[in-house]
Coordinates of N, CA, C and O in Angstrom, one line a residue:
M2 N -20.1 -83.5 -29.9 CA -18.2 -83.3 -29.9 C -18.3 -82.4 -30.5 O -19.0 -81.6 -31.1
L3 N -17.0 -81.8 -30.1 CA -16.7 -80.3 -30.3 C -16.2 -80.3 -32.0 O -15.3 -80.8 -32.1
P4 N -16.7 -79.4 -32.4 CA -16.0 -78.8 -33.6 C -14.7 -78.8 -34.1 O -14.2 -78.4 -32.8
R5 N -13.3 -79.6 -34.9 CA -12.6 -78.8 -34.9 C -11.9 -77.5 -35.2 O -12.7 -77.2 -36.7
M6 N -11.1 -76.6 -34.9 CA -11.2 -75.4 -34.7 C -9.6 -75.5 -35.7 O -8.9 -76.0 -35.7
A7 N -9.8 -74.3 -37.0 CA -8.9 -73.9 -37.5 C -7.8 -72.7 -36.8 O -8.1 -71.8 -36.2
L8 N -6.5 -73.5 -37.1 CA -5.8 -72.0 -36.6 C -5.3 -71.0 -37.7 O -5.0 -71.2 -38.8
L9 N -5.2 -69.5 -37.2 CA -5.3 -68.6 -38.5 C -4.6 -67.3 -38.4 O -4.9 -66.7 -37.0
A10 N -3.8 -67.1 -38.6 CA -2.3 -65.5 -37.9 C -3.0 -65.1 -39.1 O -3.1 -64.9 -40.7
I11 N -3.3 -63.4 -38.2 CA -2.9 -62.5 -40.1 C -2.2 -61.4 -39.0 O -2.6 -60.9 -37.8
P12 N -1.6 -61.0 -40.0 CA -1.0 -59.7 -39.6 C -2.4 -58.2 -38.6 O -3.2 -58.5 -39.6
V13 N -1.4 -57.8 -38.2 CA -2.5 -56.8 -37.3 C -2.6 -55.9 -38.3 O -4.1 -55.3 -38.2
A14 N -1.9 -55.7 -38.8 CA -1.8 -54.1 -40.2 C -2.8 -54.9 -41.4 O -3.7 -53.9 -41.9
E15 N -3.0 -55.6 -41.3 CA -3.9 -56.5 -42.6 C -5.7 -56.8 -41.8 O -6.5 -57.1 -42.8
L16 N -6.1 -56.3 -40.9 CA -6.9 -56.1 -40.2 C -8.2 -55.6 -41.0 O -8.6 -54.9 -40.3
N17 N -8.7 -55.5 -42.2 CA -9.3 -54.9 -43.1 C -9.7 -55.1 -44.3 O -9.8 -56.4 -44.6
S18 N -11.0 -54.7 -44.7 CA -11.7 -55.3 -46.3 C -11.0 -55.2 -47.4 O -11.3 -55.7 -48.1
F19 N -9.6 -54.0 -47.2 CA -8.4 -54.5 -48.3 C -7.8 -55.3 -48.6 O -7.5 -56.4 -49.6
D20 N -7.4 -56.0 -47.0 CA -6.4 -57.4 -47.3 C -7.1 -58.6 -47.2 O -6.7 -59.4 -47.8
L21 N -8.5 -58.3 -46.5 CA -8.9 -59.7 -46.1 C -9.7 -60.3 -47.2 O -10.5 -59.4 -47.9
P22 N -10.1 -61.2 -47.7 CA -11.0 -62.3 -48.5 C -12.2 -61.4 -48.2 O -12.6 -61.6 -46.7
P23 N -13.5 -61.8 -48.9 CA -15.0 -61.7 -48.4 C -15.5 -63.0 -48.2 O -16.1 -63.2 -48.7
V24 N -15.3 -63.6 -47.1 CA -15.6 -64.9 -46.6 C -15.6 -65.0 -45.5 O -14.9 -64.6 -44.7
C25 N -17.1 -65.0 -44.9 CA -17.2 -65.0 -43.2 C -16.2 -65.8 -43.5 O -15.6 -66.9 -43.4
V26 N -15.8 -65.0 -41.7 CA -14.4 -65.8 -41.0 C -15.3 -67.0 -40.1 O -14.5 -67.9 -39.9
V27 N -16.5 -66.9 -39.7 CA -17.5 -67.8 -39.2 C -18.1 -69.1 -39.2 O -18.1 -70.3 -39.7
S28 N -18.5 -68.9 -40.6 CA -19.7 -69.5 -41.8 C -18.6 -70.4 -42.5 O -19.7 -71.0 -43.2
G29 N -18.0 -69.3 -42.9 CA -17.9 -70.0 -44.8 C -18.4 -69.0 -46.1 O -17.6 -69.3 -47.0
E30 N -19.4 -68.5 -45.5 CA -20.2 -67.9 -46.7 C -19.7 -66.9 -47.5 O -18.4 -66.3 -47.1
D31 N -19.8 -66.7 -48.4 CA -18.9 -65.6 -49.2 C -19.9 -64.7 -50.2 O -19.5 -63.6 -50.7
T32 N -21.2 -65.0 -49.8 CA -22.5 -63.8 -50.3 C -23.1 -63.1 -49.7 O -23.1 -63.1 -48.3
Q33 N -23.1 -61.7 -49.4 CA -23.5 -61.2 -48.7 C -22.6 -60.9 -47.7 O -23.1 -60.4 -46.3
V34 N -21.9 -60.8 -47.8 CA -20.5 -60.7 -46.3 C -20.6 -58.9 -46.1 O -20.0 -58.6 -47.3
T35 N -20.2 -58.9 -45.0 CA -19.9 -57.0 -44.5 C -19.1 -56.7 -44.0 O -18.4 -58.1 -42.5
F36 N -18.0 -56.2 -43.8 CA -17.0 -56.0 -42.9 C -17.2 -55.4 -41.6 O -18.1 -54.2 -41.8
R37 N -17.0 -56.1 -40.3 CA -17.6 -55.8 -39.0 C -16.5 -55.0 -38.2 O -15.5 -55.8 -38.4
P38 N -16.5 -54.5 -37.2 CA -15.5 -53.6 -36.8 C -14.8 -54.6 -35.2 O -16.4 -55.2 -34.9
V39 N -14.3 -55.5 -35.0 CA -13.7 -56.3 -34.2 C -12.7 -55.6 -32.8 O -11.5 -55.1 -33.5
K40 N -12.9 -56.2 -32.1 CA -11.7 -55.4 -31.1 C -11.2 -56.8 -30.1 O -12.6 -58.2 -29.9
F41 N -10.2 -57.3 -30.1 CA -9.8 -58.1 -29.3 C -8.7 -58.4 -28.1 O -8.0 -57.0 -28.5
V42 N -8.8 -58.6 -27.1 CA -8.1 -58.6 -26.3 C -7.5 -59.9 -25.5 O -8.2 -60.6 -25.4
W43 N -6.4 -59.9 -25.3 CA -5.2 -61.4 -24.9 C -4.4 -61.1 -23.9 O -3.9 -60.2 -23.6
S44 N -4.8 -62.2 -23.0 CA -3.8 -62.3 -22.0 C -2.9 -63.6 -21.8 O -3.9 -64.4 -21.9
P45 N -2.0 -63.7 -21.1 CA -1.1 -65.2 -21.1 C -2.0 -66.0 -20.6 O -2.7 -65.5 -19.6
R46 N -2.3 -67.2 -21.1 CA -3.6 -67.9 -19.9 C -2.8 -68.8 -18.4 O -3.7 -68.9 -17.7
W47 N -1.4 -68.5 -18.1 CA -1.1 -68.9 -17.0 C -1.3 -67.7 -16.0 O -1.4 -68.5 -15.1
I48 N -2.2 -66.3 -15.9 CA -2.4 -65.5 -15.1 C -3.6 -65.9 -14.3 O -3.1 -65.7 -13.0
P49 N -4.3 -66.9 -14.7 CA -5.3 -67.1 -13.2 C -4.5 -68.1 -12.1 O -5.1 -67.9 -11.1
V50 N -3.6 -68.5 -12.2 CA -2.3 -69.3 -11.3 C -2.3 -68.5 -10.1 O -2.9 -69.0 -8.9
L51 N -2.2 -67.0 -10.7 CA -1.9 -65.8 -9.2 C -2.9 -65.9 -8.7 O -2.6 -65.3 -7.2
I52 N -4.1 -66.3 -9.1 CA -5.2 -65.9 -7.6 C -4.9 -66.6 -6.6 O -5.3 -66.4 -5.5
F53 N -4.3 -67.9 -6.9 CA -4.3 -68.7 -5.6 C -2.9 -68.3 -4.8 O -2.7 -69.3 -3.5
F54 N -2.2 -66.9 -5.0 CA -1.1 -66.9 -4.0 C -2.2 -66.0 -3.0 O -2.8 -65.8 -2.4
P55 N -1.4 -66.6 -1.4 CA -2.0 -66.0 -0.8 C -2.1 -64.8 -0.5 O -1.4 -64.0 -1.0
Y56 N -3.0 -64.2 0.4 CA -3.1 -63.0 0.4 C -3.8 -62.1 -0.5 O -5.3 -61.7 -0.7
A57 N -2.6 -61.5 -1.3 CA -3.1 -60.7 -2.5 C -3.6 -61.4 -4.1 O -3.0 -60.6 -4.7
G58 N -3.7 -62.8 -4.3 CA -3.7 -63.4 -5.5 C -4.4 -62.7 -6.2 O -4.1 -62.4 -7.5
L59 N -6.2 -62.7 -5.8 CA -6.5 -61.8 -7.1 C -6.0 -60.7 -7.3 O -6.0 -60.1 -8.8
L60 N -5.6 -59.7 -7.1 CA -5.4 -58.0 -6.9 C -3.8 -58.4 -7.6 O -3.6 -57.8 -8.5
L61 N -3.1 -59.4 -7.4 CA -2.1 -59.3 -7.8 C -2.3 -59.8 -9.6 O -1.4 -59.0 -11.0
A62 N -2.9 -60.9 -9.8 CA -3.6 -61.2 -11.1 C -4.5 -60.4 -11.6 O -3.9 -60.0 -12.5
L63 N -4.9 -59.3 -11.2 CA -5.4 -58.0 -12.0 C -4.4 -56.9 -12.5 O -4.6 -56.6 -13.4
V64 N -3.3 -57.1 -11.7 CA -2.2 -56.5 -11.8 C -1.2 -56.9 -13.1 O -1.2 -56.1 -14.2
V65 N -1.2 -58.2 -13.1 CA -0.6 -58.8 -14.2 C -1.4 -58.8 -15.4 O -0.5 -58.4 -16.9
T66 N -2.6 -59.2 -15.3 CA -3.4 -59.1 -16.2 C -3.2 -57.4 -17.0 O -3.3 -57.7 -18.7
L67 N -3.1 -56.7 -16.6 CA -3.6 -55.4 -17.1 C -2.1 -55.1 -17.4 O -2.3 -54.2 -18.7
A68 N -1.1 -55.9 -17.1 CA 0.4 -54.9 -17.6 C 0.9 -56.2 -18.8 O 1.2 -55.4 -19.3
M69 N 0.4 -57.2 -19.0 CA 0.3 -57.9 -19.5 C -0.5 -58.2 -21.3 O 0.1 -59.0 -22.2
R70 N -1.8 -57.4 -20.7 CA -2.7 -57.7 -21.9 C -1.8 -56.8 -23.2 O -1.7 -56.0 -23.2
K71 N -2.9 -57.9 -24.6 CA -2.2 -57.0 -25.6 C -3.8 -56.8 -26.3 O -4.5 -57.5 -26.2
R72 N -3.6 -55.9 -27.2 CA -4.7 -56.0 -28.0 C -4.8 -55.7 -29.5 O -3.3 -55.2 -29.8
A73 N -5.9 -56.0 -30.0 CA -6.0 -55.9 -32.0 C -7.1 -55.5 -31.9 O -8.5 -55.5 -31.1
A74 N -7.6 -54.6 -32.8 CA -8.2 -54.1 -33.4 C -8.7 -53.6 -34.8 O -7.8 -53.3 -35.8
G75 N -9.3 -54.0 -35.6 CA -10.1 -54.0 -37.7 C -10.8 -54.2 -37.6 O -12.1 -54.0 -36.9
E76 N -11.3 -54.8 -38.9 CA -12.3 -55.2 -39.7 C -11.9 -56.7 -39.6 O -11.3 -57.2 -40.3
L77 N -13.3 -57.9 -39.8 CA -13.1 -59.1 -40.4 C -14.5 -59.1 -40.9 O -15.6 -58.6 -40.9
P78 N -14.6 -59.8 -41.8 CA -15.9 -60.4 -43.0 C -16.8 -61.2 -42.3 O -16.2 -62.3 -41.2
F79 N -18.2 -61.1 -42.3 CA -19.1 -61.6 -41.6 C -20.2 -61.5 -42.5 O -20.7 -60.5 -42.8
S80 N -21.2 -62.7 -42.1 CA -22.3 -62.7 -43.0 C -23.4 -62.3 -41.9 O -22.6 -62.6 -40.5
E81 N -24.3 -62.8 -41.9 CA -24.9 -62.3 -40.9 C -25.6 -63.4 -39.6 O -25.5 -63.1 -39.1
T82 N -25.5 -64.3 -40.4 CA -25.5 -65.8 -39.2 C -24.3 -65.8 -38.7 O -23.9 -66.2 -37.6
G83 N -23.3 -65.2 -39.4 CA -21.7 -65.7 -38.4 C -21.7 -64.8 -37.9 O -21.0 -64.6 -36.4
W84 N -22.0 -63.0 -38.0 CA -22.2 -62.1 -37.0 C -22.6 -62.3 -35.9 O -22.5 -62.2 -34.6
E85 N -23.7 -62.9 -36.1 CA -24.8 -63.6 -34.9 C -24.4 -64.7 -34.0 O -24.3 -64.6 -32.5
R86 N -23.6 -65.6 -34.9 CA -22.9 -66.6 -33.5 C -21.7 -65.9 -33.0 O -21.4 -66.2 -32.1
Y87 N -20.7 -65.1 -33.9 CA -20.1 -64.3 -33.1 C -20.4 -63.5 -31.7 O -19.6 -63.9 -30.9
R88 N -21.0 -62.4 -31.9 CA -21.9 -62.0 -30.8 C -22.3 -63.0 -29.9 O -22.1 -62.5 -28.8
R89 N -23.1 -64.0 -30.3 CA -23.4 -64.8 -28.8 C -22.0 -65.4 -28.2 O -22.2 -65.9 -27.3
G90 N -21.1 -65.8 -29.1 CA -20.1 -66.3 -28.5 C -19.4 -65.4 -27.2 O -19.3 -65.7 -26.5
V91 N -19.3 -64.1 -28.1 CA -18.3 -63.2 -26.9 C -19.7 -62.8 -26.0 O -18.6 -62.7 -24.7
W92 N -21.0 -62.8 -25.9 CA -21.9 -62.6 -25.0 C -21.3 -64.0 -23.7 O -21.3 -63.7 -23.0
M93 N -21.6 -65.1 -24.3 CA -21.6 -66.4 -23.8 C -20.1 -66.3 -22.6 O -19.8 -66.8 -21.6
S94 N -19.0 -65.8 -23.5 CA -17.8 -65.9 -22.8 C -17.8 -64.5 -21.6 O -17.2 -65.2 -20.6
R95 N -18.1 -63.5 -21.9 CA -18.7 -62.7 -20.8 C -19.4 -62.7 -19.6 O -19.2 -63.0 -18.4
A96 N -20.6 -63.6 -20.0 CA -21.5 -64.3 -18.6 C -20.6 -65.2 -18.4 O -20.9 -65.4 -17.0
G97 N -19.8 -66.3 -18.7 CA -18.8 -67.2 -17.8 C -17.8 -66.4 -17.2 O -17.8 -66.9 -16.1
L98 N -17.5 -65.6 -17.3 CA -17.1 -64.2 -16.4 C -17.6 -64.1 -14.8 O -16.8 -64.2 -13.8
L99 N -18.5 -63.3 -15.5 CA -19.4 -62.7 -14.4 C -19.6 -64.0 -13.7 O -20.0 -64.0 -12.1
T100 N -20.3 -65.1 -14.0 CA -20.4 -66.0 -13.3 C -19.2 -66.6 -12.6 O -19.6 -66.9 -11.0
L101 N -18.1 -66.6 -12.9 CA -17.2 -66.8 -12.2 C -16.7 -65.9 -11.0 O -16.9 -66.3 -10.0
L102 N -17.2 -64.8 -11.3 CA -16.9 -63.3 -10.5 C -18.1 -63.8 -9.3 O -18.0 -63.8 -8.0
A103 N -19.3 -63.8 -9.5 CA -20.7 -64.1 -8.9 C -20.7 -65.4 -7.6 O -20.5 -65.2 -6.6
G104 N -19.8 -66.5 -8.4 CA -19.6 -68.0 -7.3 C -18.5 -67.5 -6.4 O -18.6 -68.1 -5.2
M105 N -17.4 -67.0 -7.1 CA -16.3 -66.7 -6.2 C -16.9 -65.7 -4.8 O -16.5 -65.7 -3.9
G106 N -17.5 -64.8 -5.4 CA -17.7 -63.9 -4.3 C -18.7 -64.1 -3.7 O -18.9 -64.4 -2.1
G107 N -19.9 -65.2 -4.1 CA -20.6 -66.4 -3.0 C -20.0 -67.4 -2.3 O -20.6 -67.3 -0.7
M108 N -19.4 -67.5 -2.5 CA -18.3 -68.6 -2.1 C -17.4 -67.7 -0.9 O -17.5 -68.6 0.6
V109 N -17.4 -66.5 -1.2 CA -16.2 -65.9 0.2 C -17.4 -65.4 1.4 O -16.9 -66.2 2.5
A110 N -18.4 -65.1 0.6 CA -19.2 -64.9 1.7 C -19.8 -65.7 2.6 O -20.1 -65.4 4.1
L111 N -20.0 -67.1 2.0 CA -20.6 -68.2 2.7 C -19.6 -68.6 3.8 O -19.9 -68.8 4.9
L112 N -18.6 -68.8 3.5 CA -17.0 -69.1 4.2 C -17.2 -68.2 5.6 O -16.8 -68.7 5.9
A113 N -17.1 -67.0 4.8 CA -17.0 -65.8 6.0 C -18.5 -66.0 7.2 O -17.9 -65.8 8.1
N114 N -19.2 -66.9 6.7 CA -20.2 -67.0 7.6 C -20.5 -68.3 8.1 O -21.5 -69.1 8.6
H115 N -19.1 -68.7 8.1 CA -18.7 -70.5 8.4 C -19.7 -71.1 7.9 O -20.3 -72.7 8.6
Q116 N -20.1 -71.1 6.8 CA -20.7 -72.2 6.2 C -19.9 -72.5 4.8 O -20.2 -72.4 4.3
S117 N -19.0 -73.6 5.2 CA -17.9 -74.1 4.5 C -18.7 -75.1 2.9 O -18.0 -74.6 2.3
G118 N -19.7 -75.5 3.8 CA -20.0 -76.6 2.9 C -21.1 -75.9 1.5 O -20.6 -76.5 0.3
A119 N -21.7 -75.0 1.9 CA -22.5 -74.1 0.9 C -21.4 -73.4 0.2 O -21.8 -73.2 -1.2
G120 N -20.5 -72.9 0.8 CA -19.6 -71.8 0.0 C -18.7 -72.9 -0.9 O -18.5 -72.1 -2.2
V121 N -18.2 -73.7 -0.6 CA -17.9 -74.8 -1.6 C -18.5 -75.1 -2.7 O -18.0 -74.9 -4.1
A122 N -19.7 -75.6 -2.5 CA -20.7 -76.1 -3.9 C -21.2 -74.7 -4.5 O -20.9 -74.7 -5.7
V123 N -21.3 -73.3 -3.8 CA -21.7 -72.2 -4.9 C -20.1 -72.4 -5.7 O -20.4 -72.0 -6.8
G124 N -19.3 -72.1 -5.3 CA -17.7 -71.6 -5.7 C -17.7 -72.9 -6.9 O -17.1 -72.4 -8.0
V125 N -18.1 -74.0 -6.6 CA -17.8 -75.1 -7.6 C -18.8 -75.1 -8.8 O -18.0 -74.7 -10.1
G126 N -19.8 -74.5 -8.1 CA -20.9 -74.7 -9.1 C -20.7 -72.9 -10.1 O -20.9 -74.0 -11.6
G127 N -20.3 -72.3 -9.5 CA -19.7 -71.1 -10.5 C -18.5 -71.2 -11.5 O -18.6 -70.8 -12.6
L128 N -17.7 -72.2 -10.8 CA -16.8 -72.6 -11.7 C -17.4 -73.9 -12.9 O -16.6 -73.3 -13.9
I129 N -17.9 -74.6 -13.0 CA -18.7 -75.4 -13.3 C -19.3 -74.6 -14.0 O -19.3 -74.9 -15.7
A130 N -20.6 -73.8 -14.2 CA -21.2 -73.1 -15.0 C -19.8 -71.9 -15.8 O -20.1 -71.9 -17.0
T131 N -19.1 -71.6 -15.5 CA -18.0 -70.7 -16.5 C -17.2 -71.3 -17.2 O -17.4 -71.0 -18.8
I132 N -17.2 -72.8 -17.4 CA -15.9 -73.5 -18.1 C -17.4 -73.9 -18.9 O -17.0 -73.5 -20.1
V133 N -18.3 -74.1 -19.0 CA -19.8 -74.8 -19.8 C -20.2 -73.5 -20.7 O -19.4 -73.4 -21.8
L134 N -20.1 -72.4 -19.9 CA -20.1 -70.8 -21.0 C -19.2 -70.7 -21.9 O -19.2 -70.2 -23.0
H135 N -17.8 -70.9 -21.0 CA -16.6 -70.2 -22.0 C -16.4 -71.2 -23.2 O -16.6 -71.0 -24.0
V136 N -16.5 -72.2 -22.9 CA -16.4 -73.1 -23.9 C -17.6 -73.5 -25.0 O -17.6 -73.5 -26.2
T137 N -18.6 -73.4 -24.9 CA -19.4 -73.4 -25.9 C -19.5 -72.0 -26.7 O -20.2 -71.9 -27.6
G138 N -19.2 -70.7 -25.7 CA -19.2 -69.5 -26.3 C -18.1 -69.8 -27.2 O -17.7 -68.8 -28.6
T139 N -16.6 -70.3 -26.7 CA -15.4 -70.1 -27.8 C -16.3 -70.6 -29.2 O -15.5 -70.8 -30.4
N140 N -16.9 -72.1 -29.3 CA -17.1 -72.6 -30.1 C -18.6 -72.6 -30.7 O -18.1 -72.8 -32.3
L141 N -18.6 -71.1 -30.7 CA -19.8 -70.5 -31.6 C -19.1 -70.1 -32.8 O -19.8 -69.7 -33.9
G142 N -18.0 -69.0 -32.6 CA -17.4 -68.3 -33.3 C -15.9 -68.4 -33.5 O -15.5 -69.7 -33.7
I143 N -15.2 -67.6 -33.2 CA -14.2 -67.2 -33.6 C -13.3 -67.2 -31.6 O -14.0 -66.6 -30.8
S144 N -12.4 -67.6 -31.6 CA -11.3 -67.1 -30.0 C -10.3 -66.7 -30.4 O -9.3 -67.3 -31.4
V145 N -9.5 -66.0 -29.6 CA -7.9 -65.0 -29.5 C -7.1 -66.6 -29.2 O -7.5 -66.6 -27.7
Q146 N -6.1 -66.6 -29.7 CA -5.3 -67.6 -29.2 C -4.1 -66.9 -28.6 O -3.2 -67.1 -27.9
R147 N -3.7 -65.9 -29.7 CA -2.6 -64.6 -29.0 C -2.4 -63.6 -29.6 O -3.0 -63.7 -30.9
I148 N -2.1 -62.3 -29.0 CA -1.6 -61.5 -29.9 C -0.3 -60.8 -29.8 O 0.4 -61.2 -28.3
T149 N 0.3 -60.6 -30.7 CA 1.6 -60.4 -30.5 C 2.0 -59.0 -31.1 O 0.7 -58.0 -31.5
L150 N 3.1 -58.5 -31.4 CA 3.3 -57.1 -31.8 C 2.9 -56.6 -33.6 O 2.1 -55.6 -33.8
T151 N 2.9 -57.8 -33.7 CA 2.5 -58.2 -35.1 C 1.5 -58.8 -36.0 O 0.8 -58.3 -36.8
H152 N 0.7 -59.9 -34.9 CA -0.4 -61.1 -35.2 C -1.4 -60.8 -34.9 O -0.7 -60.9 -33.4
L153 N -2.1 -61.0 -35.2 CA -3.4 -62.2 -34.3 C -3.6 -63.2 -34.7 O -3.5 -63.7 -35.8
E154 N -3.3 -63.9 -33.7 CA -3.7 -66.0 -33.5 C -5.2 -66.2 -33.1 O -5.5 -65.9 -32.2
L155 N -6.3 -66.5 -34.3 CA -7.5 -66.9 -34.0 C -7.3 -68.3 -34.7 O -7.2 -68.7 -35.4
K156 N -8.6 -69.0 -33.1 CA -8.9 -69.8 -33.9 C -10.3 -69.8 -34.6 O -11.6 -69.2 -33.8
I157 N -10.5 -70.7 -35.5 CA -12.1 -70.3 -36.7 C -12.3 -71.5 -36.6 O -11.8 -72.6 -36.9
P158 N -13.9 -71.6 -37.3 CA -14.4 -72.6 -37.3 C -14.2 -73.6 -38.3 O -14.1 -75.2 -38.2
S159 N -13.4 -72.9 -39.0 CA -13.3 -73.9 -40.6 C -12.0 -74.1 -41.5 O -11.2 -72.5 -41.5
E160 N -11.4 -74.8 -41.5 CA -9.8 -75.1 -42.3 C -10.2 -74.5 -43.5 O -9.1 -74.4 -43.8
A161 N -11.1 -74.8 -43.9 CA -11.3 -74.8 -45.5 C -11.5 -73.0 -45.8 O -10.7 -72.2 -46.2
V162 N -12.2 -71.9 -44.8 CA -12.2 -70.6 -44.6 C -10.7 -70.1 -44.5 O -10.1 -69.2 -44.7
A163 N -10.3 -70.9 -42.9 CA -8.6 -70.4 -43.1 C -7.2 -70.6 -44.0 O -6.7 -69.5 -44.1
L164 N -8.0 -71.4 -45.1 CA -7.0 -71.9 -45.8 C -7.2 -70.8 -46.9 O -6.2 -69.8 -47.9
R165 N -8.8 -70.2 -47.1 CA -9.1 -69.1 -48.2 C -8.4 -67.7 -47.6 O -7.7 -66.8 -48.4
F166 N -8.5 -67.6 -46.5 CA -7.6 -65.9 -45.9 C -6.2 -66.6 -46.1 O -5.4 -65.4 -46.4
R167 N -5.4 -67.3 -45.6 CA -3.8 -67.9 -45.8 C -3.4 -67.5 -47.8 O -2.8 -66.9 -47.9
E168 N -4.2 -67.7 -48.7 CA -4.0 -67.7 -49.8 C -4.2 -66.2 -50.0 O -3.1 -66.0 -50.9
R169 N -5.2 -65.5 -50.0 CA -5.3 -63.9 -49.9 C -4.1 -63.7 -49.6 O -3.5 -62.6 -50.2
L170 N -3.8 -63.8 -48.1 CA -2.7 -63.0 -47.6 C -1.6 -63.6 -48.4 O -0.6 -62.5 -48.5
Q171 N -1.3 -64.9 -48.8 CA 0.2 -65.0 -49.4 C 0.4 -64.4 -50.9 O 1.3 -63.7 -51.1
R172 N -1.0 -64.6 -51.4 CA -1.2 -63.5 -53.2 C -0.7 -62.3 -52.7 O 0.1 -62.0 -53.7
D173 N -1.2 -61.5 -51.9 CA -1.0 -60.2 -51.9 C 0.3 -59.7 -51.2 O 0.9 -58.8 -50.7
G174 N 1.3 -60.6 -50.9 CA 2.8 -60.9 -50.5 C 2.7 -60.5 -48.8 O 3.7 -60.2 -48.7
V175 N 1.9 -60.9 -48.2 CA 2.3 -61.2 -46.7 C 2.3 -62.5 -46.4 O 1.6 -63.5 -45.6
R176 N 3.5 -63.0 -46.8 CA 4.2 -64.2 -46.5 C 4.0 -65.1 -45.0 O 3.8 -66.2 -44.7
Q177 N 4.4 -63.9 -43.8 CA 4.2 -64.3 -42.5 C 3.4 -64.6 -41.8 O 2.9 -65.4 -40.9
A178 N 2.2 -64.6 -42.8 CA 0.7 -64.7 -42.4 C 0.7 -66.3 -42.4 O 0.0 -66.5 -41.7
V179 N 1.0 -66.9 -43.0 CA 0.8 -68.3 -43.2 C 1.2 -69.4 -42.4 O 0.8 -69.9 -42.1
A180 N 2.6 -68.5 -41.6 CA 3.0 -69.5 -40.7 C 2.7 -69.5 -39.3 O 2.9 -68.2 -38.7
V181 N 2.3 -70.3 -38.7 CA 1.5 -70.3 -37.4 C 2.2 -71.3 -36.3 O 2.3 -72.3 -36.7

């Protein structure tokens, strides 16, 4: 069973060692924690549906993604084990995307050679591998739920850690950080 993730909203301007508690955002450890630079990119979840538009769906999805994506950068606290889990999760999510692209490419190539059964099998296999890699990678660390002009919304592994972050931000007068 997958762990229940907690939702945490952090103001983008507060993504630094001055404003956040020294608690690992992944493991919850509070000893030997270092603040590491992180970058997040988010785009609306409905964009992949555009791939199914006839003729130029993939190009349309790419253009809309580039136009609507949002970014946030700063520092988050990590222990060594938390940092390793986070990096492994990022790697697995990227591997999932590459697997999807390879599966789609293989499917198109096989369909172009009139091997429809094999093409569909490669496409479905790539999709399944992508889902497995993405879900596993997301549950290893933290995942971006949304980025707005002012806030970064993350899913993190522990509600207790999310509570410590909310308390610290609220104590420092950042009240809008607690409402998600």
